[in-house]
Coordinates of C-alpha atoms in Angstrom, one line a residue:
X1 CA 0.0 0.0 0.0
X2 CA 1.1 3.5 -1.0
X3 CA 2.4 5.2 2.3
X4 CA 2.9 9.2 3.0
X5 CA 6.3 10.3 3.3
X6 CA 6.3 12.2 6.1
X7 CA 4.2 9.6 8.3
X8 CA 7.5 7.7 9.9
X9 CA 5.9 8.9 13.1
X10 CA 2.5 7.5 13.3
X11 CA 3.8 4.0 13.9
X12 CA 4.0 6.1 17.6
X13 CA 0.2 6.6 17.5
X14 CA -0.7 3.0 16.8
X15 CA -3.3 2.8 19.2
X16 CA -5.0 6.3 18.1
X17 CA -4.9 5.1 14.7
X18 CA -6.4 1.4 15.8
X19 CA -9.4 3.9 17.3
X20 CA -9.8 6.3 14.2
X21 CA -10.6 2.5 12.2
X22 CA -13.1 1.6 14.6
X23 CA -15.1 4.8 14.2
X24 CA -14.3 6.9 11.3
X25 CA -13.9 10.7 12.4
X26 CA -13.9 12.2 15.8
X27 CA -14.1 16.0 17.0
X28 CA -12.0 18.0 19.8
X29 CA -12.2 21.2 20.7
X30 CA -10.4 24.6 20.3
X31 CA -8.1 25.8 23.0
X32 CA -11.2 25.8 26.0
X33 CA -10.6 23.2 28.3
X34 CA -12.3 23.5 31.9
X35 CA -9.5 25.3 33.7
X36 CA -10.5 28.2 31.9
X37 CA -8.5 28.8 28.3
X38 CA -8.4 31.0 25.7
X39 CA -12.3 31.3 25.1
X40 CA -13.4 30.2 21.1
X41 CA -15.0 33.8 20.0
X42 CA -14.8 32.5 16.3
X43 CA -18.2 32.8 14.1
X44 CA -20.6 30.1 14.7
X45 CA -20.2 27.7 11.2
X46 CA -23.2 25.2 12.1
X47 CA -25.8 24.4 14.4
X48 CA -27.9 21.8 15.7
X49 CA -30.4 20.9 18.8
X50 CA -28.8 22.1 21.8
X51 CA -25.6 22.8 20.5
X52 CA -23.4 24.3 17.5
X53 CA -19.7 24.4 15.7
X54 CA -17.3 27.4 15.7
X55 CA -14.7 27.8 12.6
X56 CA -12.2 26.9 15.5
X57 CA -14.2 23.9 16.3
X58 CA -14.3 22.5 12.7
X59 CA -10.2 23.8 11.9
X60 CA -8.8 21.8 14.7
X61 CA -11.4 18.6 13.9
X62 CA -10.2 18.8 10.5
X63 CA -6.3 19.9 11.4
X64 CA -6.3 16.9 13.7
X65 CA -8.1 14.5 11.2
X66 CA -5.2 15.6 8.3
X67 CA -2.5 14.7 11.0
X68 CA -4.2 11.0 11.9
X69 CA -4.3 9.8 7.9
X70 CA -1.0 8.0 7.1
X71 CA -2.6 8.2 3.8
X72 CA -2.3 11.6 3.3
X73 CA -5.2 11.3 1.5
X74 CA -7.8 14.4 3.4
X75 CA -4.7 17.2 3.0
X76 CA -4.1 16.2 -0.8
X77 CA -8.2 16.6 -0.5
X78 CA -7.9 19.8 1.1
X79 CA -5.4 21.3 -0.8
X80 CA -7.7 20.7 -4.1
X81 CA -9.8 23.6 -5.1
X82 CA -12.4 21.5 -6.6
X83 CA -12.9 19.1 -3.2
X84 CA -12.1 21.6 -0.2
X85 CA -15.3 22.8 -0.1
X86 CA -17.2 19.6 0.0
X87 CA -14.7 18.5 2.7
X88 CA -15.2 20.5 4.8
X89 CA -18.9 20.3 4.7
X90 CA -18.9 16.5 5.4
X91 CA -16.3 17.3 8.1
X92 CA -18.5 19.6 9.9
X93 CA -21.3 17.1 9.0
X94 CA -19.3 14.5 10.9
X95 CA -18.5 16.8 13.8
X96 CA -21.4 17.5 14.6
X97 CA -22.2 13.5 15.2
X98 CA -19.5 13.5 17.6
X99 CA -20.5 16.4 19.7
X100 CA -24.0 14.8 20.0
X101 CA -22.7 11.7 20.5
X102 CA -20.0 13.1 23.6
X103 CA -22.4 14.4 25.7
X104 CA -23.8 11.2 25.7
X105 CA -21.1 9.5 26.9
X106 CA -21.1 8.7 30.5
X107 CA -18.4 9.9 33.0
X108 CA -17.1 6.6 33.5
X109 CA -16.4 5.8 29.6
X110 CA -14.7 9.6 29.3
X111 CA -12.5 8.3 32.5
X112 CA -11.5 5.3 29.9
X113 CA -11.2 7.8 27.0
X114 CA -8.8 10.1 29.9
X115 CA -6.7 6.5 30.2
X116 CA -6.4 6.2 26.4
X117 CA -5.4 9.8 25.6
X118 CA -2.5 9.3 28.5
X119 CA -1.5 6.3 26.5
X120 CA -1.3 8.2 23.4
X121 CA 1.1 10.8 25.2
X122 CA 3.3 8.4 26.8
X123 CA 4.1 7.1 23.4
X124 CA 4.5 10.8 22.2
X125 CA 7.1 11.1 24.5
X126 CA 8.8 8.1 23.9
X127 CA 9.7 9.0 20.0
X128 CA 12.9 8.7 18.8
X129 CA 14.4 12.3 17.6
X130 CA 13.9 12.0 14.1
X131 CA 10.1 10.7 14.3
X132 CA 9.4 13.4 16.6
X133 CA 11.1 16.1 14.5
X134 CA 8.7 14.8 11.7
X135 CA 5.3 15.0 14.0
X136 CA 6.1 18.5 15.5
X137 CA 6.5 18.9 11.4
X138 CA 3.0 17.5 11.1
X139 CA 1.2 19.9 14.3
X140 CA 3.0 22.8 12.7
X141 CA 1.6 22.2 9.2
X142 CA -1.7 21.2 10.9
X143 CA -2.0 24.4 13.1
X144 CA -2.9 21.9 16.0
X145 CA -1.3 20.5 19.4
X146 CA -0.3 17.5 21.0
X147 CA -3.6 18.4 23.4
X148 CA -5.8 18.7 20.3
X149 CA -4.8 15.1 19.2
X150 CA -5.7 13.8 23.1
X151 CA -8.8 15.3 23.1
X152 CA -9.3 13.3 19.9
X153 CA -8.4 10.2 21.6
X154 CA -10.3 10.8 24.7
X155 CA -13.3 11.5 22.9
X156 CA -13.3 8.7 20.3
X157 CA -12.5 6.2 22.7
X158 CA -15.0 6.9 25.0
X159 CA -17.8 6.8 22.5
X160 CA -16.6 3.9 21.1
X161 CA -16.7 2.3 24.8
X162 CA -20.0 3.2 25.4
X163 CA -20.8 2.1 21.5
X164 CA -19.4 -1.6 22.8
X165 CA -21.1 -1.6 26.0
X166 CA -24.6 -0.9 24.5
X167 CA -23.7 -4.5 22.1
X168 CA -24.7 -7.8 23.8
X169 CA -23.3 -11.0 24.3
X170 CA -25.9 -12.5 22.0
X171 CA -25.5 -10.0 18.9
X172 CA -22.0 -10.8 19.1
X173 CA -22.3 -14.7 18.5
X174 CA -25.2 -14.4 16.0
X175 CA -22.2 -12.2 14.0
X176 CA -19.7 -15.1 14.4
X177 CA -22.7 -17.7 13.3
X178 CA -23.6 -15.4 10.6
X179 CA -20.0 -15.1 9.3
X180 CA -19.3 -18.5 9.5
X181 CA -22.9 -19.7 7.7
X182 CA -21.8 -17.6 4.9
X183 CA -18.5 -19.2 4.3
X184 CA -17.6 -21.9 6.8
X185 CA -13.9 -20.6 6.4
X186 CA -13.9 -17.2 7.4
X187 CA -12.1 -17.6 10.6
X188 CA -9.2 -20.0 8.7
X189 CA -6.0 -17.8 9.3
X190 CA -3.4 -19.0 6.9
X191 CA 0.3 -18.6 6.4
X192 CA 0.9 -19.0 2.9
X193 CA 3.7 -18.9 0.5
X194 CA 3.9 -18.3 -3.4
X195 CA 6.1 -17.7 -6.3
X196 CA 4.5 -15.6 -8.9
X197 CA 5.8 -16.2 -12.8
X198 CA 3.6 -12.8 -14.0
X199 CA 1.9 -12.3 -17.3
X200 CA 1.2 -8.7 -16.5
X201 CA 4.6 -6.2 -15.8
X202 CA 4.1 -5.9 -11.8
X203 CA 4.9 -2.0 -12.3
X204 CA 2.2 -1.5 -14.9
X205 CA -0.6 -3.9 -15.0
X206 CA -1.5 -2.6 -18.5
X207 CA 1.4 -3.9 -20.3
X208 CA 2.6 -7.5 -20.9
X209 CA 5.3 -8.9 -19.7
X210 CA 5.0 -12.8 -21.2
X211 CA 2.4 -14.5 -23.0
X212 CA 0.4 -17.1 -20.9
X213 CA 2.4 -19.9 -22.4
X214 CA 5.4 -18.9 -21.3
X215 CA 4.7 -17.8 -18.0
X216 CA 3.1 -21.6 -17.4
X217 CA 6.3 -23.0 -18.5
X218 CA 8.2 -21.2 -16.6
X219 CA 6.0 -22.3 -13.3
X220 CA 6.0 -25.6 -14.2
X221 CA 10.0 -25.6 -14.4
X222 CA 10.3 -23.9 -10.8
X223 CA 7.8 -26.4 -9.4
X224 CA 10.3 -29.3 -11.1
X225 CA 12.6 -27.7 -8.9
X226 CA 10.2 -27.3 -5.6
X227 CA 9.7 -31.3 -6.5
X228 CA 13.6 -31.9 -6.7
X229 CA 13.9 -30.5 -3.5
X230 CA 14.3 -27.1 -3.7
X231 CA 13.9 -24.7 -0.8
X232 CA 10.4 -22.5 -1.5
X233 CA 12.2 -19.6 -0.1
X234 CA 14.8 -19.7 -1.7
X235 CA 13.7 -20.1 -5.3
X236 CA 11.0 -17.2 -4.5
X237 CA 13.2 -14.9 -4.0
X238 CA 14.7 -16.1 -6.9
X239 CA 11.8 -16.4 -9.4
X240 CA 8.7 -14.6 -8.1
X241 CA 7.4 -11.7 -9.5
X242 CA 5.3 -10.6 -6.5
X243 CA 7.4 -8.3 -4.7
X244 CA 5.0 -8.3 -1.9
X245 CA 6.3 -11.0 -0.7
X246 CA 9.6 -12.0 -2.7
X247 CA 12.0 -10.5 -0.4
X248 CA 10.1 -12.8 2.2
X249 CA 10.2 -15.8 0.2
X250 CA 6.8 -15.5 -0.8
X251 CA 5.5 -15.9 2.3
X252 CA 2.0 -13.8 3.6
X253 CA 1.4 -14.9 7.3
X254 CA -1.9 -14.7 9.3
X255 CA -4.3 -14.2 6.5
X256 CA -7.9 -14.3 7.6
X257 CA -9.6 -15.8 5.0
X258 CA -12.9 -13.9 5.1
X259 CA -11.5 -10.7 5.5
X260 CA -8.5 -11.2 3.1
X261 CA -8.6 -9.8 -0.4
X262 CA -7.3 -12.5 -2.3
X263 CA -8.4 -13.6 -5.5
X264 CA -10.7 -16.7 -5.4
X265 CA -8.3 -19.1 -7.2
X266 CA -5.7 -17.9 -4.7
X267 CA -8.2 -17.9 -1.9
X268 CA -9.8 -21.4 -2.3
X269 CA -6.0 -22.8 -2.4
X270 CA -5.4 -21.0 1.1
X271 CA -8.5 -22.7 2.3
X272 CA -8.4 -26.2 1.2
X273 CA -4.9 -26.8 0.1
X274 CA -3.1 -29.7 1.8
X275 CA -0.8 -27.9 4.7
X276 CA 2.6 -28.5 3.7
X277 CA 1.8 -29.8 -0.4
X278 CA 3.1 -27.7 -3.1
X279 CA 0.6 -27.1 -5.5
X280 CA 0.8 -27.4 -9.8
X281 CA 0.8 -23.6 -11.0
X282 CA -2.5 -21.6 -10.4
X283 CA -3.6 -19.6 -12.6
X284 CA -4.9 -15.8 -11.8
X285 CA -5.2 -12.9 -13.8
X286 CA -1.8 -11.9 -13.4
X287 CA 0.1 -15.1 -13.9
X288 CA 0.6 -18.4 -12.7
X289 CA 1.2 -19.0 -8.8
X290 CA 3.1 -21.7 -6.9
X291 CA 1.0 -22.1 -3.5
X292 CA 2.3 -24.0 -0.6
X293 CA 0.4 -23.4 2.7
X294 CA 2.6 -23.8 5.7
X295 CA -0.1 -23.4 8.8
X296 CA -3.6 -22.9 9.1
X297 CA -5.7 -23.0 12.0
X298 CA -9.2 -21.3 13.2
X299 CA -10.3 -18.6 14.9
X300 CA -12.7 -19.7 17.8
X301 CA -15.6 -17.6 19.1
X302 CA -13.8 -16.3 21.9
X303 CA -10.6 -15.5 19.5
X304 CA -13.1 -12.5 17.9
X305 CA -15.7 -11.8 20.3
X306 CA -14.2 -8.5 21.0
X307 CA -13.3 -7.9 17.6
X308 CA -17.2 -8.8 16.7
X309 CA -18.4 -6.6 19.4
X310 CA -16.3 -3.6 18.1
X311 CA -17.7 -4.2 14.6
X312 CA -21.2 -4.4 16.0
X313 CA -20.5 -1.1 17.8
X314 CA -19.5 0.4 14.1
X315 CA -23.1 -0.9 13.1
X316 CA -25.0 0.7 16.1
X317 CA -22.7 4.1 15.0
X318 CA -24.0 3.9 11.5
X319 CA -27.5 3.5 12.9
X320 CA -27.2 6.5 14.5
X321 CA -26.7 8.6 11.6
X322 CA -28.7 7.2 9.4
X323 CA -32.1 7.2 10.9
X324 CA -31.4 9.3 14.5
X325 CA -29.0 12.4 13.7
X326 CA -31.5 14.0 11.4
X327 CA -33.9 15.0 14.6
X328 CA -31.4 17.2 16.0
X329 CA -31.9 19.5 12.8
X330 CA -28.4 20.2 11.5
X331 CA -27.6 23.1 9.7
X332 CA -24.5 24.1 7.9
X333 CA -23.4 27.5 7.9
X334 CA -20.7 27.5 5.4
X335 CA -21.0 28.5 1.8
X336 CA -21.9 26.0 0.1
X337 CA -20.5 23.5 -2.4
X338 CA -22.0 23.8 -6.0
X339 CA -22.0 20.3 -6.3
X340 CA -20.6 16.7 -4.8
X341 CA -17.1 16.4 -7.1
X342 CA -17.4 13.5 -8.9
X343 CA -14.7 11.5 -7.3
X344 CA -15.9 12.0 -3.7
X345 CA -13.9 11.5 -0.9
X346 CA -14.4 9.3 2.1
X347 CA -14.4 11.7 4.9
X348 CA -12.5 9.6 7.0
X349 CA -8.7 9.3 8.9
X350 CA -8.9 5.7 7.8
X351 CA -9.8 6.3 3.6
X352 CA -8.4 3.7 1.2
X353 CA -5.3 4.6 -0.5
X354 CA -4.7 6.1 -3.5
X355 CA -3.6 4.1 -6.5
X356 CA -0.4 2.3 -5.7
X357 CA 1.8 0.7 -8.4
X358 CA 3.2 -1.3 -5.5
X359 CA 3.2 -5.2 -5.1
X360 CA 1.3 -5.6 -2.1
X361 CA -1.8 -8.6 -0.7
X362 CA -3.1 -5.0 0.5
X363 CA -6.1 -4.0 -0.7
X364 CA -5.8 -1.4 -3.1
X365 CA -7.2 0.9 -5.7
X366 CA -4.9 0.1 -8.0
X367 CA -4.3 -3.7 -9.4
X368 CA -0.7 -5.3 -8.3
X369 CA 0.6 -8.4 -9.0
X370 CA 0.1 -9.9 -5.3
X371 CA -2.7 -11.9 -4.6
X372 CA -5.0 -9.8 -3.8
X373 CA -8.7 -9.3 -4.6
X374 CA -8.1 -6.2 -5.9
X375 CA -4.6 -6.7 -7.5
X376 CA -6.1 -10.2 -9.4

């Protein structure tokens, strides 16, 4: 996956980033905390039932929202005439969810959120010089603070605590049942291995790099080798063209087979392939793949319950919006936008990333020469 320069830091906010997944977008506020400072006397840019959002408000939501995406993806947004305006308005949109949603929150989940946010600054503290160097880069650019970015924490977490808490024991398992009636090897995680002899040049899936023929010949003349003896990782570093993996010797470990995004050929061999067998060459869209699966083993209930429950929460979240926020009457006071652009962006810290000419399993917008769903 395609990865911003200048995010070498966030590997330090791991556990804000693991939060910003679980619920999208989050709000803090601007420099008026309850001992008393600097008082937000900016114009008032939305309002809604027993509350509203100041143009300080929705700069340091977004400035803190541009800092959390490793993508890069909302300041490239932002910086483009044509989508800054519709941004913003689905920022605002977004903020006010979270302000509704905060006062909600009870004092014992904002106590968790306090814990969280501690967390966050520990870690903060902890970075090396040059990763630190780059995020006070990052708050400068962003015209926000390390406090801005705790709030942000805080917040999210606590909603999303109170989000879990409202999901029940029995929700949970009819998600696992569901999952696993729809494909009964969802929770199969997989360490897998491949050598990929590529029809399509891995650095532009447009153009050819062999003809089909040649590519299976080639696979058939490594797996001679596999047969003779030779060491998987060894020949794919040597032969495959996925450089997802190659350097690894082809291997991808702990792939979850219902939430991978592998291609179905791929996926059905990382499912019921013999552990340990090597198999003939498999053909995908981007060539022929040498599969050996070196483990597999399944998820039990209690494995995912609180990965379920979090998901669940997400549902409950989306619920909200969809049939509950409209009651407390937003109203945008920004200019605004002419129309939706037609590429719209996901107003979220967590969006996709953009096209990437990278080999990666990953998903992606772009198609790559891995294995993956969206690569195949």
């Amino acid at each position: 996956m395609q990865q911003s320069k200048q995010r070498s830091w966030t590997k330090a906010l791991a556990i804000c980033l693991a939060l910003v997944l679980a619920v999208s977008l989050t709000a803090c506020g601007k420099k008026n905390d309850a001992k008393g400072a600097e008082k937000d006397s900016s114009k008032v840019v939305a309002t809604y039932k027993d509350g509203q959002i100041t143009q300080n408000e929705l700069d340091t939501f977004v400035g803190v929202n541009a800092m959390m995406d490793s993508t890069g993806q909302v300041s490239q947004m932002l910086a483009s005439e044509e989508l800054k305006s519709y941004i913003q308005e689905q920022f605002l949109q977004q903020l006010a969810v979270w302000k509704v949603l905060d006062v909600k929150t009870s004092a014992e989940n904002r106590k968790e959120g306090d814990k969280k946010a501690e967390e966050l600054d520990t870690q903060i503290k902890g970075m090396d010089e040059t990763s630190k160097k780059s995020f006070d880069e990052g708050l400068k650019t962003n015209k926000i603070s390390v406090d801005d970015i705790k709030k942000y924490v805080s917040m999210t977490y606590g909603i999303v605590h109170q989000m879990e808490q409202q999901v029940t024991d029995k929700e949970v398992q009819a998600a696992y049942d569901a999952n696993v009636k729809a494909n009964a090897h969802y929770y199969d995680v997989v360490n897998v291995r491949h050598i990929l002899i590529a029809t399509k040049d891995p650095e532009d899936q447009t153009k050819e790099k062999r003809s089909k023929d040649a590519a299976l010949k080639l696979a058939k003349e490594v797996k001679a080798k596999l047969d003779a003896g030779g060491d998987f990782a060894e020949l794919a570093k040597q032969y495959s063209e996925d450089t997802g993996s190659k350097t690894n010797g082809g291997l991808y470990e702990n792939q979850q087979v219902g939430t991978s995004q592998f291609v179905e050929p791929f996926l059905k061999a990382m499912s019921e392939q013999e552990v340990g067998k090597v198999s003939e060459p498999v053909e995908t869209d981007f060539g022929y793949h040498i599969i050996k699966v070196d483990s597999r083993k399944t998820l039990a209930f209690a494995d995912e319950k609180e990965s379920l429950r979090s998901s669940q929460a997400q549902t409950k979240l989306s619920d909200f919006v969809q049939k509950d926020f409209a009651s407390y009457n937003f109203k945008s006071l920004l200019p605004q936008p002419s129309a939706a652009p037609s590429a719209s962006p996901a107003g979220s810290a967590s969006a996709a990333p953009s096209a990437s000419a990278a080999v990666s399993p990953s998903a992606s917008v772009a198609p790559t020469a891995s294995p993956s769903a969206s690569t195949k």
